[in-house]
Coordinates of C-alpha atoms in Angstrom, one line a residue:
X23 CA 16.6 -2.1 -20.3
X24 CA 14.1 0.8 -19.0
X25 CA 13.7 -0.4 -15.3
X26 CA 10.2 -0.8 -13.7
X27 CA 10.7 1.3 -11.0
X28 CA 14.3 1.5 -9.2
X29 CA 15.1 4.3 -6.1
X30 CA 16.6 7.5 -7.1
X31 CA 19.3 9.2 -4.6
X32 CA 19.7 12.5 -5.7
X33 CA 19.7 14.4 -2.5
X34 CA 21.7 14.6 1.0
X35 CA 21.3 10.4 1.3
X36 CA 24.9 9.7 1.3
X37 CA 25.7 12.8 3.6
X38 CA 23.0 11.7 6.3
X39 CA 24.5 8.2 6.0
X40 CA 27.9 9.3 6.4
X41 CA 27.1 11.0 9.5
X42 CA 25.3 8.4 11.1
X43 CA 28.0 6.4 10.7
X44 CA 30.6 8.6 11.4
X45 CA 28.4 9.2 14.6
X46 CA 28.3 5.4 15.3
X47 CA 24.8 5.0 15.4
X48 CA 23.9 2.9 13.0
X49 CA 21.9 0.3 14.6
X50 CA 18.0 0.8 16.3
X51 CA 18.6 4.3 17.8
X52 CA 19.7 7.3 16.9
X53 CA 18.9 11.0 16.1
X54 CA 17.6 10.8 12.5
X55 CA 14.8 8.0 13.8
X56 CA 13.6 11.0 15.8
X57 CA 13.9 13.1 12.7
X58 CA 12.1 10.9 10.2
X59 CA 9.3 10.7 12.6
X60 CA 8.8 14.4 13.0
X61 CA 8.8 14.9 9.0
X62 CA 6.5 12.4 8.3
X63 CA 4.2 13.5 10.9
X64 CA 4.8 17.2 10.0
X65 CA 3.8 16.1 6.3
X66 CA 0.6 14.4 7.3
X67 CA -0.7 16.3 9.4
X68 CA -1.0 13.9 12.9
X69 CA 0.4 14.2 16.1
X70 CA 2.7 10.7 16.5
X71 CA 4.0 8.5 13.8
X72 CA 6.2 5.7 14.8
X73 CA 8.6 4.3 12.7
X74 CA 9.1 0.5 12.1
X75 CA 11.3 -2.0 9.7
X76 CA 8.4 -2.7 7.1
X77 CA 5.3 -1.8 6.0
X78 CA 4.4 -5.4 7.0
X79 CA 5.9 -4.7 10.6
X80 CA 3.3 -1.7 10.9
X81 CA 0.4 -3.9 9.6
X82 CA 1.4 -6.4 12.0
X83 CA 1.7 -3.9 15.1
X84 CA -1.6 -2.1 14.4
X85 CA -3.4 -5.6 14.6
X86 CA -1.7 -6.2 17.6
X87 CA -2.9 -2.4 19.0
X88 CA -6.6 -3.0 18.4
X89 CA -6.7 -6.4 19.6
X90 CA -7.2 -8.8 17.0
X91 CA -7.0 -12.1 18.7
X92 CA -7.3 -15.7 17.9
X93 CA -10.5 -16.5 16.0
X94 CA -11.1 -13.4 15.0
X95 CA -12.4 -12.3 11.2
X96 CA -10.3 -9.7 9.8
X97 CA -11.9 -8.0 6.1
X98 CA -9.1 -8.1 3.6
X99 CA -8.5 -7.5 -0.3
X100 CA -7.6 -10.4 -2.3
X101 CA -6.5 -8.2 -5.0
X102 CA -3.0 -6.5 -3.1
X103 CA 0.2 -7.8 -2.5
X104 CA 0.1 -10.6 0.5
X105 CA 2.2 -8.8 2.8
X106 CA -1.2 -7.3 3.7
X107 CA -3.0 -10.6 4.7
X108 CA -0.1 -12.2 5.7
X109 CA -0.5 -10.3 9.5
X110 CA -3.9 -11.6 10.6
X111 CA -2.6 -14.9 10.6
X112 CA 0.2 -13.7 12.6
X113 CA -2.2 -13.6 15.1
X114 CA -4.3 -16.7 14.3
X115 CA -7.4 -14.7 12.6
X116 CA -9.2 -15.5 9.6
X117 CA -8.9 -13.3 6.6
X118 CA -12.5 -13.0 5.0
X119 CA -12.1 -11.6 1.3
X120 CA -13.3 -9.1 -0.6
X121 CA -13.7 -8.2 -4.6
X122 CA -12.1 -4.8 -5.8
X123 CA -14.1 -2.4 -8.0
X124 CA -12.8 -0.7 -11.0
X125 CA -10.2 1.2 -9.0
X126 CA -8.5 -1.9 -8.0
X127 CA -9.0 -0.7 -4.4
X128 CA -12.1 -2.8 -2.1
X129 CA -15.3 -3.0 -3.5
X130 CA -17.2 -0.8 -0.9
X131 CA -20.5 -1.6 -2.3
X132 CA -19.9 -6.1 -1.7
X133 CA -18.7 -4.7 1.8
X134 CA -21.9 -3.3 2.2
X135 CA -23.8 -6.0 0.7
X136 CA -21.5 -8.3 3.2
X137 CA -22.2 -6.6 6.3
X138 CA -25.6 -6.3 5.8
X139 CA -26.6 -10.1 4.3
X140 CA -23.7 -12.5 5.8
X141 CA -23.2 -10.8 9.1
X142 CA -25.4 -9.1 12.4
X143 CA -24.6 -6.9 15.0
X144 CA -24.4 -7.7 18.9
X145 CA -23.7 -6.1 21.9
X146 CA -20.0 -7.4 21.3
X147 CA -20.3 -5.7 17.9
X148 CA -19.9 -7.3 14.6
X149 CA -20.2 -11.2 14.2
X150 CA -20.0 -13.4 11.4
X151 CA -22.9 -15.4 11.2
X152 CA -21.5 -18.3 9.6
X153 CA -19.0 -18.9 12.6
X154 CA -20.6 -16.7 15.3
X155 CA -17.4 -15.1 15.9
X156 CA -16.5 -11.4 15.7
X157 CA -15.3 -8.9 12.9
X158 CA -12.4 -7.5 14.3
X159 CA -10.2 -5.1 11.8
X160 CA -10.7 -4.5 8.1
X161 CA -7.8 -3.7 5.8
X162 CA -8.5 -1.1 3.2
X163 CA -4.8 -1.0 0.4
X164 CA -4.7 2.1 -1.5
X165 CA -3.6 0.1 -4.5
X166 CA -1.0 1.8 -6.5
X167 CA -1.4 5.0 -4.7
X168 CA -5.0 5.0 -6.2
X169 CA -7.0 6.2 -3.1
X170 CA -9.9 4.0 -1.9
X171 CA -13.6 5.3 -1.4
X172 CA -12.9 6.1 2.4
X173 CA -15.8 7.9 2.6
X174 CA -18.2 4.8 2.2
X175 CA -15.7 2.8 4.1
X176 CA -15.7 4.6 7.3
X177 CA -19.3 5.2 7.2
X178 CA -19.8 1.0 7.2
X179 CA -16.9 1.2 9.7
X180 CA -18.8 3.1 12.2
X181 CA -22.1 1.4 11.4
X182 CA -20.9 -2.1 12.1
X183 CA -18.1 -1.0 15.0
X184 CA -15.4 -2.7 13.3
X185 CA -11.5 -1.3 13.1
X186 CA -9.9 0.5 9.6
X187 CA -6.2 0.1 9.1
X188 CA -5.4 1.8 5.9
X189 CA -2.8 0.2 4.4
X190 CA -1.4 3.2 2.8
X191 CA 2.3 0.9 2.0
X192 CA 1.9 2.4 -1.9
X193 CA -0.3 5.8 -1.1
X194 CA 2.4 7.9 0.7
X195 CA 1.7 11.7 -0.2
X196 CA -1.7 10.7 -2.2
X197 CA -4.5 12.8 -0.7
X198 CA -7.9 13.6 -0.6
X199 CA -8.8 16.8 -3.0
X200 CA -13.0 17.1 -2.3
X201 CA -15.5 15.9 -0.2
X202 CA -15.2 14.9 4.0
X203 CA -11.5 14.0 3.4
X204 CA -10.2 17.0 1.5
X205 CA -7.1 17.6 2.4
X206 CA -6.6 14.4 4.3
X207 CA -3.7 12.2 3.3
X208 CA -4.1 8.3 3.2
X209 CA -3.4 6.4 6.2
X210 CA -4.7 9.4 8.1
X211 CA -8.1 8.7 8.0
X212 CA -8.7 5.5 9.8
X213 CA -8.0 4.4 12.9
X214 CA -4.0 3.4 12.1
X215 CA -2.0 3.9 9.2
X216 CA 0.6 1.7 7.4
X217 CA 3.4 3.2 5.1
X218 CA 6.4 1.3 3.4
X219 CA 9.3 2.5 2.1
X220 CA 10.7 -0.3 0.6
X221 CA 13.5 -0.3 -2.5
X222 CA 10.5 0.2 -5.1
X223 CA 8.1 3.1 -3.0
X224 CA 7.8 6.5 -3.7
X225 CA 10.4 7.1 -1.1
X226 CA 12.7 4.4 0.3
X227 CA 15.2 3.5 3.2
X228 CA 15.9 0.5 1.5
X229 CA 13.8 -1.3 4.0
X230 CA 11.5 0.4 6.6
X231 CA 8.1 1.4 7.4
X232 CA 6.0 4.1 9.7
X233 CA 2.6 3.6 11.7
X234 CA -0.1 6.3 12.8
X235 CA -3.1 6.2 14.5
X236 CA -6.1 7.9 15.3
X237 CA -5.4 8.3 18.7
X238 CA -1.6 9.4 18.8
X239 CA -1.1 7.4 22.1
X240 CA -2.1 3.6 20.2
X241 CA 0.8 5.0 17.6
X242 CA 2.9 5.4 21.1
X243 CA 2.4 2.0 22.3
X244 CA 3.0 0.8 19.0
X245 CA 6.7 2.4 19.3
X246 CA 6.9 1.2 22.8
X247 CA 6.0 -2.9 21.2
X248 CA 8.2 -1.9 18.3
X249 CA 11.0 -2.1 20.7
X250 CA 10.8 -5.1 22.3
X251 CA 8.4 -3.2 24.9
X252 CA 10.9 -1.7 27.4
X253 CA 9.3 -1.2 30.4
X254 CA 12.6 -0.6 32.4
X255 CA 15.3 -0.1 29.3
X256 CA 18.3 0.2 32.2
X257 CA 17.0 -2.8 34.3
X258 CA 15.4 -4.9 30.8
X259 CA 12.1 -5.0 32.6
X260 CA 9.7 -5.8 30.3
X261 CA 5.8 -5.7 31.3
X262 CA 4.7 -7.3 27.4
X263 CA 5.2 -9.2 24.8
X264 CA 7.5 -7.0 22.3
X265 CA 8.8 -7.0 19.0
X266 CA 12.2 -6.3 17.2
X267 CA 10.5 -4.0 14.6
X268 CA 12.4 -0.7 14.7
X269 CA 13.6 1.2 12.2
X270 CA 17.6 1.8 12.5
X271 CA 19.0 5.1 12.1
X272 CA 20.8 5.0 8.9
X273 CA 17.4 3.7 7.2
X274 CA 16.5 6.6 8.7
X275 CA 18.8 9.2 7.5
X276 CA 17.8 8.0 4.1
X277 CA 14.7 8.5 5.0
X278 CA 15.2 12.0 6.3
X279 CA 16.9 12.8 2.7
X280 CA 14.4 11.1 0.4
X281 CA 11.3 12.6 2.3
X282 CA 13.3 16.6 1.1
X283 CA 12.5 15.2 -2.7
X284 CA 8.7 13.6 -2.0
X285 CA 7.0 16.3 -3.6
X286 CA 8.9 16.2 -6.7
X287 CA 9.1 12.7 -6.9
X288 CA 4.9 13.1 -6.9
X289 CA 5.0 16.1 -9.0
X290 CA 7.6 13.6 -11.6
X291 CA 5.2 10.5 -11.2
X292 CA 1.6 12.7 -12.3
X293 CA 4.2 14.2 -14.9
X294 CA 4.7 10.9 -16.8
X295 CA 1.9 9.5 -15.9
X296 CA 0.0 12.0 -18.4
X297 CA 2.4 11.8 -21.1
X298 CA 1.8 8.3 -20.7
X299 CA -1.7 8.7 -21.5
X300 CA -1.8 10.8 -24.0
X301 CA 0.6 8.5 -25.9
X302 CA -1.9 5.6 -25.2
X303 CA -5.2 7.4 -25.8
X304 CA -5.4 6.4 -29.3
X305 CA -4.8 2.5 -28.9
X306 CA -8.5 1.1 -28.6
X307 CA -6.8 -2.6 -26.8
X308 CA -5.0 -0.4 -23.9
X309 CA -6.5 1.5 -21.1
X310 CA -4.2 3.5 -18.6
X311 CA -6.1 2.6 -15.5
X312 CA -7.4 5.9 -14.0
X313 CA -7.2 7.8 -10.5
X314 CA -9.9 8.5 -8.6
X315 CA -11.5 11.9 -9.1
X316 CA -11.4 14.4 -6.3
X317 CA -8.0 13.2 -5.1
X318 CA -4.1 13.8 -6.0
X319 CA -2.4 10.9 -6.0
X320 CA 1.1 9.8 -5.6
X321 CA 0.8 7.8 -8.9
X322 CA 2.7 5.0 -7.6
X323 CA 2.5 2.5 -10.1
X324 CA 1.3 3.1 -13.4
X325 CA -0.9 0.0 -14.6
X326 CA -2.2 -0.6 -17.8
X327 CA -5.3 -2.7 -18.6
X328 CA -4.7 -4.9 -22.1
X329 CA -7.5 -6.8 -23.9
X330 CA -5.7 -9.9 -23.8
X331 CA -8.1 -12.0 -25.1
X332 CA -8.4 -9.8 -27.9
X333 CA -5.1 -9.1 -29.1
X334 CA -3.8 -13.1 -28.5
X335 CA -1.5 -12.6 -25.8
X336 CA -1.3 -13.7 -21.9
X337 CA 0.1 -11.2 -19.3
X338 CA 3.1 -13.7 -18.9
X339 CA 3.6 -13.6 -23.0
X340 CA 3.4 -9.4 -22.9
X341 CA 6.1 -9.2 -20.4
X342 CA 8.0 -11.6 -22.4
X343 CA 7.8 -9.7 -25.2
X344 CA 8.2 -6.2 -23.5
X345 CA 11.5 -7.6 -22.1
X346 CA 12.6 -8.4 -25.6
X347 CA 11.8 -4.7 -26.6
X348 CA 14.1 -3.2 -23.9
X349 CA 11.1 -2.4 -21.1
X350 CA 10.2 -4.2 -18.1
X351 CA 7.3 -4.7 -17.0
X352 CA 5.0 -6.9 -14.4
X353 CA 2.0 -8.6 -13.5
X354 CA -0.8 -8.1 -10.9
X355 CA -0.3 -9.8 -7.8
X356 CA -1.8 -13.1 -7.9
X357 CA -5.2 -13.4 -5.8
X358 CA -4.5 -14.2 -2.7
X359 CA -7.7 -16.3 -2.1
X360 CA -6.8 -18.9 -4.6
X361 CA -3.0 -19.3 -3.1
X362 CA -1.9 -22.1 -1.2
X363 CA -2.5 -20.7 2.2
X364 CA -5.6 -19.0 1.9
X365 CA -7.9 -21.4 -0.4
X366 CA -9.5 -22.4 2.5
X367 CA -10.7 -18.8 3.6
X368 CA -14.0 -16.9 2.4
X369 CA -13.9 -15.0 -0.6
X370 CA -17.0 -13.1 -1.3
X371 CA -18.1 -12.6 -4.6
X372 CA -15.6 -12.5 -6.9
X373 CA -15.7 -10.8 -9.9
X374 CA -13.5 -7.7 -10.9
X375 CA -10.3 -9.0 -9.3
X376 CA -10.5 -12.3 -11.2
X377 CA -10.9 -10.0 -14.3
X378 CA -8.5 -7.5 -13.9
X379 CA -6.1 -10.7 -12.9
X380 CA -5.8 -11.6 -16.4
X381 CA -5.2 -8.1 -18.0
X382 CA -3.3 -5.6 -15.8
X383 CA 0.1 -4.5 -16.8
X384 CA 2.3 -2.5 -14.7
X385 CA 5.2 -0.3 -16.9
X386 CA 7.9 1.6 -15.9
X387 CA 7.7 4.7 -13.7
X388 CA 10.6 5.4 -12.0
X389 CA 11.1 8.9 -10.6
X390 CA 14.3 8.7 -12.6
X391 CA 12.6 7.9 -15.6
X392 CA 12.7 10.2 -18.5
X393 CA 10.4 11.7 -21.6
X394 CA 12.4 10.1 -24.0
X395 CA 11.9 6.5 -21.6
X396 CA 8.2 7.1 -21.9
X397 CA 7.8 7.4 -25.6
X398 CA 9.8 4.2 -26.2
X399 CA 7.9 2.5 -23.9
X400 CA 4.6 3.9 -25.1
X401 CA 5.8 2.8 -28.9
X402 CA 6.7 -0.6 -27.5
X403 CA 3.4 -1.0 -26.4
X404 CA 1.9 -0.2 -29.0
X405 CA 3.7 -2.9 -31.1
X406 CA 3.4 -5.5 -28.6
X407 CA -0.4 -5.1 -29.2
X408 CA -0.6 -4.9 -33.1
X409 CA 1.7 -8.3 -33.2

């Protein structure tokens, strides 16, 4: 069986490991914490980057840092995995969604449209009109590692005064290559940025995330909350509310090791990726899902978009049948609009994500994986779709 997408230890993990624990600090301090922090802010490019114990952690934090409050609208995808919705109700907000475009990222031109038609601006900034209460924090997921049009984004951001977090969980190392961004990485661009380097990212701890900001003291405080917000660490004086979301130091030492092998892992993933589509070019039923143009991207997850409809299958039936054949594969998230929790939320104008719902395919694309793993696959899928 040809795994979706499994971590690959091929550098100095266990030796960092081993000397954390050799060391005895194992637990939520510890030198290689310090370290992972300086790499990954060395890599982007920004002054302070605090680690954390999830991506979801992060997304959680950096709502805290700009003050989302009770009440409060936050702007969110529906078509992403819930860990980034799930946050704004941690702090009793209301998730308004919004419809993808063809890059499976948010559909900058409803957000416009939303803005402009379904909400006004005060001297408190953005409201809602339909409730009369503010626009708080929009969350923009770089889905796949397929970077979002940031440009448009943070133009409506600025226009209508409300917060970006860039939930960059899937985007580590994909970048900007033209245009005002070039040479900016995601999560660097607005005002805090998420990473997660969970088992299935393009690098892994085995559980952990990191957290920037615009301005490198929020990403401070955000350390300081991380932590259970030690005002006094000798005396336990604490001064706020904290949390127990740091990263411990053996995560970290993997960390330290896996971030050594990022670039290759990115320079593996575009590898494949275009073998992939030249294998796939000639099926008229399958569509590699693109990039956007003007960027390098970390290539993530590779996602393939099926004409279902015309070929007789359902996504659940294709991964059936791909498992039979020795590949496996998965579906797009579920939209989290029409889940249980959120049905009773706004959902503007769906469209895309409903239809890319019923055809996206995600195949394997481990950093591990090999030429000969993607022309099997590739063949698979290509029987699969003739019947």
């Amino acid at each position: 069986m040809i795994p979706l997408s499994i971590p690959n230890f091929e550098g100095n993990e266990e030796k960092y490991v081993t000397k954390a624990v050799a060391e005895g600090w194992v637990s939520t301090g510890g030198a290689y914490i310090t370290e992972l922090e300086k790499v990954l802010s060395s890599y982007l490019g920004v002054e302070e980057v605090a680690a954390c114990q999830s991506g979801t952690a992060g997304l959680h934090l950096s709502m805290v840092e700009c003050g989302v409050k009770p009440g409060d609208h936050v702007i969110v995808p529906t078509l992403t995995f819930i860990a980034a919705v799930n946050p704004v109700r941690y702090q009793f907000a209301d998730p308004i969604f919004m419809d993808c475009d063809d890059s499976l990222c948010m559909d900058p031109k409803k957000l416009a449209s939303f803005l402009k038609m379904e909400c006004e601006k005060t001297d408190k900034g953005t409201v809602y009109k339909a409730t009369g209460r503010p626009i708080r924090a929009m969350v923009i997921v770089h889905v796949f590692g397929n970077l979002a049009d940031m440009e448009t984004i943070m133009a409506l951001a600025a226009e209508y005064n409300i917060v970006v977090i860039e939930d960059a969980t899937e985007a580590l190392g994909s970048r900007y290559e033209s245009g005002k961004y070039a040479g900016r990485y995601a999560g660097t661009i607005g005002d805090f940025g998420v990473y997660s380097f969970n088992g299935n990212k393009i690098i892994t701890t085995g559980g952990g995330g990191a957290v920037t900001a615009k301005d490198p003291e929020k990403a401070r405080h955000i350390r300081f909350l991380s932590t259970q917000a030690k005002t006094d660490a000798h005396n336990y004086i604490h001064d706020e509310v904290g949390f127990n979301y740091r990263m411990t130091n053996v995560q970290a030492a993997i960390g330290v090791a896996q971030m050594e092998y990022l670039e290759e892992f990115i320079r593996r993933k575009n590898k494949y990726y275009d073998l992939y589509k030249e294998l796939l070019e000639d099926e008229p039923n399958v569509r590699l899902i693109p990039y956007r143009e003007g960027t390098r991207s970390n290539k993530w997850l590779y996602a393939i978009d099926v004409d279902m409809d015309r070929i007789g299958l359902t996504t659940a039936s294709f991964i059936s049948k791909s498992e039979e054949l020795g590949f496996q594969t998965r579906p797009i998230w579920g939209l989290i609009h029409e889940q249980k929790p959120y049905r009773d939320y706004v959902a503007y104008k769906m469209e895309k994500a409903p239809y890319f719902y019923k055809r996206v395919i995600n195949i394997p694309c481990s950093t591990n994986i090999t030429e000969d793993d993607v022309r099997f696959v590739a063949e698979k899928i290509k029987t699969i779709i003739k019947g």
